[in-house]
Protein backbone atom coordinates (compact mmCIF):
# COMPACT_ATOMS: atom_id res chain seq x y z
CA UNK A 1 0.00 0.00 0.00
CA UNK A 2 1.42 3.35 -1.00
CA UNK A 3 1.65 5.91 1.73
CA UNK A 4 3.82 8.80 2.82
CA UNK A 5 6.12 6.58 4.87
CA UNK A 6 7.08 4.08 2.17
CA UNK A 7 9.28 4.76 -0.81
CA UNK A 8 7.75 2.37 -3.28
CA UNK A 9 5.89 2.83 -6.53
CA UNK A 10 2.13 2.54 -6.70
CA UNK A 11 0.35 1.78 -9.93
CA UNK A 12 -3.30 2.44 -9.40
CA UNK A 13 -6.34 4.53 -10.14
CA UNK A 14 -8.96 3.47 -7.65
CA UNK A 15 -7.10 2.03 -4.73
CA UNK A 16 -7.53 -1.68 -5.29
CA UNK A 17 -5.38 -4.71 -6.05
CA UNK A 18 -7.40 -6.84 -8.47
CA UNK A 19 -9.12 -4.78 -11.16
CA UNK A 20 -10.94 -6.36 -14.05
CA UNK A 21 -10.53 -3.22 -16.13
CA UNK A 22 -7.17 -1.50 -16.48
CA UNK A 23 -7.52 2.22 -15.94
CA UNK A 24 -5.14 5.13 -15.38
CA UNK A 25 -3.61 7.09 -13.76
CA UNK A 26 -0.34 5.41 -12.89
CA UNK A 27 1.11 6.88 -9.72
CA UNK A 28 4.82 6.64 -9.09
CA UNK A 29 6.06 7.34 -5.58
CA UNK A 30 9.75 7.81 -4.66
CA UNK A 31 12.55 5.27 -5.07
CA UNK A 32 14.60 2.99 -2.84
CA UNK A 33 17.59 1.18 -4.35
CA UNK A 34 17.29 -1.68 -1.90
CA UNK A 35 13.82 -2.71 -3.04
CA UNK A 36 13.70 -5.62 -5.52
CA UNK A 37 12.24 -4.82 -8.92
CA UNK A 38 8.83 -6.43 -9.04
CA UNK A 39 5.28 -6.01 -10.23
CA UNK A 40 2.25 -7.20 -8.25
CA UNK A 41 -1.45 -7.32 -9.08
CA UNK A 42 -3.03 -3.95 -9.57
CA UNK A 43 -4.41 -1.43 -12.04
CA UNK A 44 -2.17 -1.40 -15.09
CA UNK A 45 -0.43 -4.74 -14.51
CA UNK A 46 -2.13 -6.61 -17.34
CA UNK A 47 -2.61 -3.71 -19.70
CA UNK A 48 -1.38 -0.20 -19.19
CA UNK A 49 -4.06 2.09 -20.51
CA UNK A 50 -1.80 4.68 -22.09
CA UNK A 51 1.51 4.85 -23.93
CA UNK A 52 2.66 7.44 -21.39
CA UNK A 53 2.13 4.98 -18.53
CA UNK A 54 3.93 2.21 -20.39
CA UNK A 55 6.89 4.46 -21.14
CA UNK A 56 7.10 5.68 -17.57
CA UNK A 57 7.08 2.24 -15.99
CA UNK A 58 9.57 0.82 -18.48
CA UNK A 59 12.14 3.47 -17.55
CA UNK A 60 11.46 3.60 -13.80
CA UNK A 61 14.64 2.78 -11.85
CA UNK A 62 12.71 1.54 -8.84
CA UNK A 63 10.37 -1.09 -7.49
CA UNK A 64 6.90 -1.20 -8.94
CA UNK A 65 3.99 -2.29 -6.78
CA UNK A 66 0.27 -2.00 -7.33
CA UNK A 67 -1.70 -1.41 -4.16
CA UNK A 68 -3.83 1.57 -3.19
CA UNK A 69 -2.92 5.13 -4.09
CA UNK A 70 -4.90 6.34 -1.06
CA UNK A 71 -4.60 6.05 2.69
CA UNK A 72 -6.26 3.05 4.29
CA UNK A 73 -10.04 3.28 4.46
CA UNK A 74 -10.33 6.67 2.78
CA UNK A 75 -12.14 7.56 -0.43
CA UNK A 76 -10.45 6.00 -3.45
CA UNK A 77 -8.71 8.32 -5.93
CA UNK A 78 -9.84 8.43 -9.53
CA UNK A 79 -7.50 11.16 -10.79
CA UNK A 80 -3.86 12.01 -10.25
CA UNK A 81 -4.94 15.19 -8.45
CA UNK A 82 -6.77 13.09 -5.86
CA UNK A 83 -3.48 11.32 -5.13
CA UNK A 84 -1.70 14.66 -4.72
CA UNK A 85 -4.40 15.77 -2.29
CA UNK A 86 -4.00 12.54 -0.33
CA UNK A 87 -0.22 12.49 0.02
CA UNK A 88 0.97 16.02 -0.72
CA UNK A 89 3.39 17.24 -3.36
CA UNK A 90 6.29 14.89 -2.64
CA UNK A 91 5.20 12.15 -5.07
CA UNK A 92 6.24 11.79 -8.70
CA UNK A 93 2.99 11.18 -10.56
CA UNK A 94 2.65 9.92 -14.11
CA UNK A 95 -0.83 11.11 -15.00
CA UNK A 96 -2.66 8.89 -17.48
CA UNK A 97 -5.99 10.67 -17.06
CA UNK A 98 -9.12 10.03 -15.03
CA UNK A 99 -10.39 6.50 -14.41
CA UNK A 100 -12.70 5.20 -17.07
CA UNK A 101 -14.99 3.29 -14.66
CA UNK A 102 -14.55 5.04 -11.32
CA UNK A 103 -15.33 2.13 -8.97
CA UNK A 104 -13.15 -0.79 -7.98
CA UNK A 105 -13.42 -4.11 -9.78
CA UNK A 106 -15.94 -6.86 -9.28
CA UNK A 107 -14.44 -9.73 -7.26
CA UNK A 108 -15.87 -13.25 -7.55
CA UNK A 109 -14.94 -16.38 -5.60
CA UNK A 110 -14.79 -19.44 -7.87
CA UNK A 111 -12.90 -21.67 -5.44
CA UNK A 112 -15.84 -23.43 -3.82
CA UNK A 113 -17.96 -24.67 -6.70
CA UNK A 114 -20.80 -22.16 -7.02
CA UNK A 115 -19.67 -18.57 -7.75
CA UNK A 116 -19.87 -16.11 -4.85
CA UNK A 117 -19.86 -12.35 -5.34
CA UNK A 118 -17.31 -10.93 -2.90
CA UNK A 119 -17.44 -7.33 -4.10
CA UNK A 120 -19.83 -5.84 -6.67
CA UNK A 121 -18.45 -3.62 -9.40
CA UNK A 122 -19.07 -2.51 -12.97
CA UNK A 123 -19.38 -6.16 -14.00
CA UNK A 124 -22.83 -6.90 -12.59
CA UNK A 125 -24.37 -10.10 -11.27
CA UNK A 126 -26.28 -10.41 -14.51
CA UNK A 127 -23.07 -10.07 -16.52
CA UNK A 128 -21.49 -12.80 -14.40
CA UNK A 129 -24.53 -15.04 -14.77
CA UNK A 130 -24.29 -14.73 -18.54
CA UNK A 131 -20.62 -15.72 -18.46
CA UNK A 132 -20.83 -18.40 -15.76
CA UNK A 133 -24.23 -19.90 -16.43
CA UNK A 134 -25.57 -19.13 -12.94
CA UNK A 135 -26.20 -16.12 -10.76
CA UNK A 136 -23.46 -15.59 -8.14
CA UNK A 137 -24.44 -16.08 -4.52
CA UNK A 138 -23.94 -13.50 -1.77
CA UNK A 139 -20.94 -13.58 0.55
CA UNK A 140 -21.21 -16.02 3.45
CA UNK A 141 -19.27 -16.66 6.65
CA UNK A 142 -16.81 -18.94 4.84
CA UNK A 143 -16.04 -16.49 2.03
CA UNK A 144 -12.35 -15.68 1.57
CA UNK A 145 -11.05 -12.24 2.46
CA UNK A 146 -11.14 -9.77 -0.40
CA UNK A 147 -10.20 -6.15 -0.97
CA UNK A 148 -12.78 -3.56 -0.06
CA UNK A 149 -15.07 -5.78 2.00
CA UNK A 150 -14.55 -4.22 5.43
CA UNK A 151 -17.76 -2.84 6.89
CA UNK A 152 -16.16 0.63 6.99
CA UNK A 153 -14.28 1.60 3.85
CA UNK A 154 -14.10 4.20 1.04
CA UNK A 155 -14.91 6.81 3.67
CA UNK A 156 -14.61 10.60 3.68
CA UNK A 157 -13.33 12.36 6.80
CA UNK A 158 -16.66 14.17 7.15
CA UNK A 159 -19.54 12.22 8.71
CA UNK A 160 -21.83 10.82 6.02
CA UNK A 161 -25.45 9.73 6.19
CA UNK A 162 -27.64 8.09 3.55
CA UNK A 163 -31.10 9.60 3.57
CA UNK A 164 -34.32 8.83 1.75
CA UNK A 165 -35.85 11.65 -0.28
CA UNK A 166 -38.52 12.52 2.29
CA UNK A 167 -35.98 12.79 5.13
CA UNK A 168 -33.71 14.95 3.00
CA UNK A 169 -36.63 17.25 2.15
CA UNK A 170 -37.42 17.59 5.86
CA UNK A 171 -33.82 18.56 6.60
CA UNK A 172 -33.92 21.24 3.91
CA UNK A 173 -36.71 23.14 5.63
CA UNK A 174 -34.17 25.10 7.62
CA UNK A 175 -30.61 26.30 6.91
CA UNK A 176 -28.09 23.56 7.53
CA UNK A 177 -24.31 23.17 7.32
CA UNK A 178 -24.54 20.03 5.21
CA UNK A 179 -23.14 18.95 1.84
CA UNK A 180 -25.64 17.07 -0.30
CA UNK A 181 -25.22 14.46 -3.03
CA UNK A 182 -28.63 14.08 -4.61
CA UNK A 183 -30.30 12.66 -7.69
CA UNK A 184 -31.88 16.04 -8.47
CA UNK A 185 -31.07 19.70 -8.59
CA UNK A 186 -31.24 21.69 -5.36
CA UNK A 187 -34.64 23.29 -4.72
CA UNK A 188 -34.60 27.11 -4.73
CA UNK A 189 -35.28 27.16 -1.00
CA UNK A 190 -32.31 24.95 -0.08
CA UNK A 191 -29.82 26.72 2.18
CA UNK A 192 -26.92 24.27 2.45
CA UNK A 193 -23.14 24.45 2.24
CA UNK A 194 -22.79 22.44 -0.95
CA UNK A 195 -25.05 20.51 -3.35
CA UNK A 196 -24.07 18.15 -6.15
CA UNK A 197 -26.76 16.87 -8.49
CA UNK A 198 -25.49 13.43 -9.52
CA UNK A 199 -26.41 11.57 -12.67
CA UNK A 200 -29.46 9.32 -12.57
CA UNK A 201 -27.60 6.86 -14.81
CA UNK A 202 -26.04 4.22 -12.51
CA UNK A 203 -22.85 3.85 -14.55
CA UNK A 204 -22.28 7.61 -14.67
CA UNK A 205 -23.15 7.99 -10.99
CA UNK A 206 -20.59 5.29 -10.16
CA UNK A 207 -17.97 6.94 -12.37
CA UNK A 208 -18.37 10.25 -10.53
CA UNK A 209 -18.99 8.94 -7.01
CA UNK A 210 -15.53 9.19 -5.46
CA UNK A 211 -14.78 12.52 -7.09
CA UNK A 212 -18.09 13.87 -5.78
CA UNK A 213 -17.46 12.56 -2.27
CA UNK A 214 -14.05 14.20 -2.26
CA UNK A 215 -15.55 17.54 -3.32
CA UNK A 216 -18.18 17.36 -0.58
CA UNK A 217 -15.58 16.28 1.96
CA UNK A 218 -13.58 19.42 1.17
CA UNK A 219 -16.59 21.75 1.38
CA UNK A 220 -16.29 22.44 5.11
CA UNK A 221 -19.75 21.06 5.85
CA UNK A 222 -20.45 19.38 9.18
CA UNK A 223 -22.10 16.38 7.50
CA UNK A 224 -22.49 14.86 4.05
CA UNK A 225 -26.01 13.72 3.22
CA UNK A 226 -26.45 11.35 0.29
CA UNK A 227 -29.89 10.88 -1.18
CA UNK A 228 -30.33 7.12 -1.32
CA UNK A 229 -30.01 5.69 -4.84
CA UNK A 230 -32.51 3.08 -6.06
CA UNK A 231 -32.13 -0.48 -4.78
CA UNK A 232 -32.22 -1.90 -8.31
CA UNK A 233 -29.61 -4.45 -9.41
CA UNK A 234 -27.71 -1.97 -11.58
CA UNK A 235 -27.10 0.19 -8.49
CA UNK A 236 -25.67 -2.63 -6.36
CA UNK A 237 -22.03 -1.53 -6.55
CA UNK A 238 -22.91 2.10 -5.80
CA UNK A 239 -25.02 1.14 -2.79
CA UNK A 240 -22.24 -1.14 -1.55
CA UNK A 241 -19.68 1.69 -1.61
CA UNK A 242 -22.03 4.21 -0.02
CA UNK A 243 -22.95 1.84 2.82
CA UNK A 244 -19.29 1.25 3.64
CA UNK A 245 -18.49 4.95 3.33
CA UNK A 246 -21.28 5.83 5.77
CA UNK A 247 -20.01 3.25 8.27
CA UNK A 248 -16.48 4.65 8.23
CA UNK A 249 -17.02 8.35 7.59
CA UNK A 250 -15.61 10.66 10.23
CA UNK A 251 -14.15 7.72 12.16
CA UNK A 252 -11.12 6.46 10.25
CA UNK A 253 -7.70 7.89 10.89
CA UNK A 254 -4.62 7.34 8.77
CA UNK A 255 -3.19 3.86 8.47
CA UNK A 256 -1.01 3.07 11.52
XYZ file of C-alpha atoms in Angstrom:
256
model
C 0.000 0.000 0.000
C 1.417 3.349 -1.002
C 1.646 5.914 1.729
C 3.819 8.796 2.815
C 6.122 6.582 4.866
C 7.084 4.077 2.172
C 9.279 4.764 -0.814
C 7.753 2.366 -3.278
C 5.894 2.831 -6.533
C 2.128 2.542 -6.699
C 0.354 1.775 -9.933
C -3.300 2.445 -9.404
C -6.339 4.529 -10.137
C -8.956 3.466 -7.645
C -7.096 2.031 -4.731
C -7.531 -1.683 -5.287
C -5.382 -4.714 -6.054
C -7.401 -6.837 -8.475
C -9.121 -4.776 -11.161
C -10.937 -6.362 -14.047
C -10.529 -3.221 -16.131
C -7.171 -1.497 -16.476
C -7.523 2.223 -15.943
C -5.136 5.129 -15.384
C -3.612 7.086 -13.763
C -0.341 5.411 -12.893
C 1.107 6.881 -9.720
C 4.823 6.642 -9.086
C 6.062 7.340 -5.577
C 9.750 7.813 -4.657
C 12.545 5.275 -5.074
C 14.602 2.987 -2.841
C 17.591 1.182 -4.355
C 17.290 -1.684 -1.899
C 13.818 -2.708 -3.044
C 13.696 -5.619 -5.518
C 12.243 -4.823 -8.918
C 8.833 -6.434 -9.041
C 5.280 -6.009 -10.232
C 2.247 -7.197 -8.251
C -1.449 -7.318 -9.082
C -3.032 -3.948 -9.575
C -4.411 -1.428 -12.041
C -2.167 -1.399 -15.090
C -0.435 -4.737 -14.513
C -2.127 -6.613 -17.336
C -2.615 -3.706 -19.700
C -1.377 -0.197 -19.194
C -4.060 2.094 -20.506
C -1.795 4.680 -22.086
C 1.511 4.851 -23.927
C 2.664 7.435 -21.392
C 2.128 4.983 -18.528
C 3.931 2.208 -20.386
C 6.890 4.461 -21.144
C 7.103 5.677 -17.566
C 7.084 2.241 -15.987
C 9.570 0.815 -18.482
C 12.139 3.471 -17.551
C 11.464 3.597 -13.797
C 14.644 2.779 -11.847
C 12.708 1.540 -8.842
C 10.375 -1.089 -7.495
C 6.898 -1.205 -8.939
C 3.987 -2.294 -6.781
C 0.269 -2.003 -7.335
C -1.705 -1.406 -4.158
C -3.828 1.571 -3.191
C -2.922 5.133 -4.086
C -4.895 6.340 -1.065
C -4.600 6.047 2.694
C -6.261 3.054 4.293
C -10.042 3.280 4.464
C -10.326 6.668 2.778
C -12.141 7.560 -0.433
C -10.453 5.996 -3.446
C -8.712 8.317 -5.928
C -9.836 8.433 -9.529
C -7.499 11.157 -10.794
C -3.863 12.013 -10.246
C -4.942 15.187 -8.454
C -6.773 13.089 -5.860
C -3.481 11.320 -5.132
C -1.703 14.664 -4.716
C -4.398 15.774 -2.291
C -4.004 12.542 -0.333
C -0.219 12.488 0.017
C 0.973 16.018 -0.723
C 3.393 17.243 -3.365
C 6.291 14.889 -2.640
C 5.205 12.145 -5.068
C 6.236 11.794 -8.696
C 2.985 11.177 -10.558
C 2.648 9.919 -14.113
C -0.828 11.106 -15.003
C -2.665 8.891 -17.476
C -5.988 10.668 -17.060
C -9.123 10.028 -15.034
C -10.387 6.502 -14.412
C -12.703 5.197 -17.067
C -14.986 3.290 -14.661
C -14.552 5.037 -11.323
C -15.329 2.130 -8.971
C -13.147 -0.794 -7.976
C -13.420 -4.111 -9.775
C -15.943 -6.858 -9.276
C -14.443 -9.729 -7.261
C -15.873 -13.250 -7.546
C -14.938 -16.376 -5.600
C -14.795 -19.443 -7.868
C -12.898 -21.666 -5.436
C -15.838 -23.433 -3.824
C -17.964 -24.670 -6.698
C -20.799 -22.156 -7.020
C -19.672 -18.575 -7.753
C -19.865 -16.111 -4.852
C -19.857 -12.354 -5.336
C -17.309 -10.926 -2.900
C -17.435 -7.333 -4.102
C -19.831 -5.842 -6.672
C -18.446 -3.616 -9.399
C -19.066 -2.513 -12.968
C -19.375 -6.162 -14.004
C -22.827 -6.898 -12.592
C -24.371 -10.102 -11.266
C -26.284 -10.412 -14.506
C -23.067 -10.073 -16.523
C -21.495 -12.799 -14.402
C -24.527 -15.039 -14.768
C -24.289 -14.732 -18.541
C -20.624 -15.723 -18.456
C -20.832 -18.402 -15.762
C -24.232 -19.900 -16.425
C -25.569 -19.134 -12.940
C -26.199 -16.124 -10.759
C -23.459 -15.587 -8.144
C -24.438 -16.082 -4.523
C -23.941 -13.501 -1.772
C -20.936 -13.580 0.555
C -21.209 -16.024 3.451
C -19.274 -16.662 6.649
C -16.807 -18.937 4.837
C -16.041 -16.494 2.029
C -12.352 -15.685 1.570
C -11.045 -12.245 2.459
C -11.142 -9.773 -0.395
C -10.199 -6.147 -0.966
C -12.778 -3.556 -0.060
C -15.068 -5.783 2.001
C -14.547 -4.216 5.429
C -17.755 -2.835 6.894
C -16.160 0.628 6.993
C -14.277 1.598 3.853
C -14.103 4.197 1.039
C -14.908 6.807 3.670
C -14.612 10.600 3.679
C -13.331 12.357 6.800
C -16.656 14.171 7.154
C -19.538 12.223 8.709
C -21.828 10.816 6.017
C -25.453 9.727 6.193
C -27.638 8.089 3.547
C -31.100 9.602 3.566
C -34.321 8.827 1.746
C -35.851 11.649 -0.281
C -38.515 12.523 2.290
C -35.979 12.790 5.128
C -33.712 14.947 2.996
C -36.627 17.248 2.146
C -37.421 17.588 5.859
C -33.815 18.563 6.602
C -33.923 21.239 3.910
C -36.708 23.145 5.632
C -34.171 25.105 7.625
C -30.615 26.297 6.910
C -28.089 23.561 7.525
C -24.312 23.166 7.316
C -24.539 20.034 5.207
C -23.142 18.955 1.841
C -25.642 17.071 -0.299
C -25.221 14.465 -3.029
C -28.631 14.085 -4.605
C -30.301 12.662 -7.686
C -31.878 16.042 -8.471
C -31.074 19.702 -8.587
C -31.244 21.692 -5.360
C -34.640 23.292 -4.719
C -34.602 27.111 -4.734
C -35.284 27.162 -0.996
C -32.308 24.947 -0.085
C -29.815 26.718 2.178
C -26.919 24.268 2.455
C -23.138 24.454 2.240
C -22.792 22.436 -0.952
C -25.049 20.512 -3.348
C -24.071 18.153 -6.152
C -26.765 16.865 -8.492
C -25.494 13.431 -9.518
C -26.407 11.571 -12.673
C -29.459 9.316 -12.571
C -27.603 6.864 -14.809
C -26.041 4.219 -12.513
C -22.847 3.852 -14.545
C -22.284 7.612 -14.672
C -23.153 7.985 -10.989
C -20.589 5.290 -10.160
C -17.971 6.942 -12.370
C -18.366 10.255 -10.534
C -18.995 8.936 -7.008
C -15.535 9.192 -5.457
C -14.780 12.522 -7.094
C -18.086 13.873 -5.778
C -17.460 12.558 -2.270
C -14.046 14.203 -2.261
C -15.554 17.543 -3.317
C -18.180 17.359 -0.582
C -15.582 16.281 1.962
C -13.581 19.425 1.172
C -16.589 21.752 1.381
C -16.291 22.442 5.107
C -19.746 21.059 5.847
C -20.452 19.376 9.177
C -22.101 16.382 7.497
C -22.489 14.855 4.047
C -26.011 13.721 3.224
C -26.454 11.345 0.292
C -29.894 10.884 -1.181
C -30.325 7.116 -1.319
C -30.009 5.689 -4.841
C -32.505 3.078 -6.062
C -32.128 -0.481 -4.777
C -32.218 -1.899 -8.305
C -29.608 -4.448 -9.409
C -27.714 -1.968 -11.582
C -27.100 0.193 -8.486
C -25.667 -2.632 -6.357
C -22.029 -1.528 -6.552
C -22.907 2.102 -5.801
C -25.017 1.143 -2.790
C -22.243 -1.145 -1.552
C -19.681 1.688 -1.613
C -22.033 4.207 -0.022
C -22.954 1.844 2.816
C -19.292 1.248 3.637
C -18.493 4.949 3.325
C -21.280 5.834 5.768
C -20.012 3.248 8.269
C -16.483 4.653 8.230
C -17.024 8.355 7.594
C -15.607 10.663 10.227
C -14.155 7.724 12.162
C -11.124 6.458 10.250
C -7.705 7.891 10.885
C -4.625 7.337 8.769
C -3.186 3.861 8.468
C -1.012 3.066 11.520
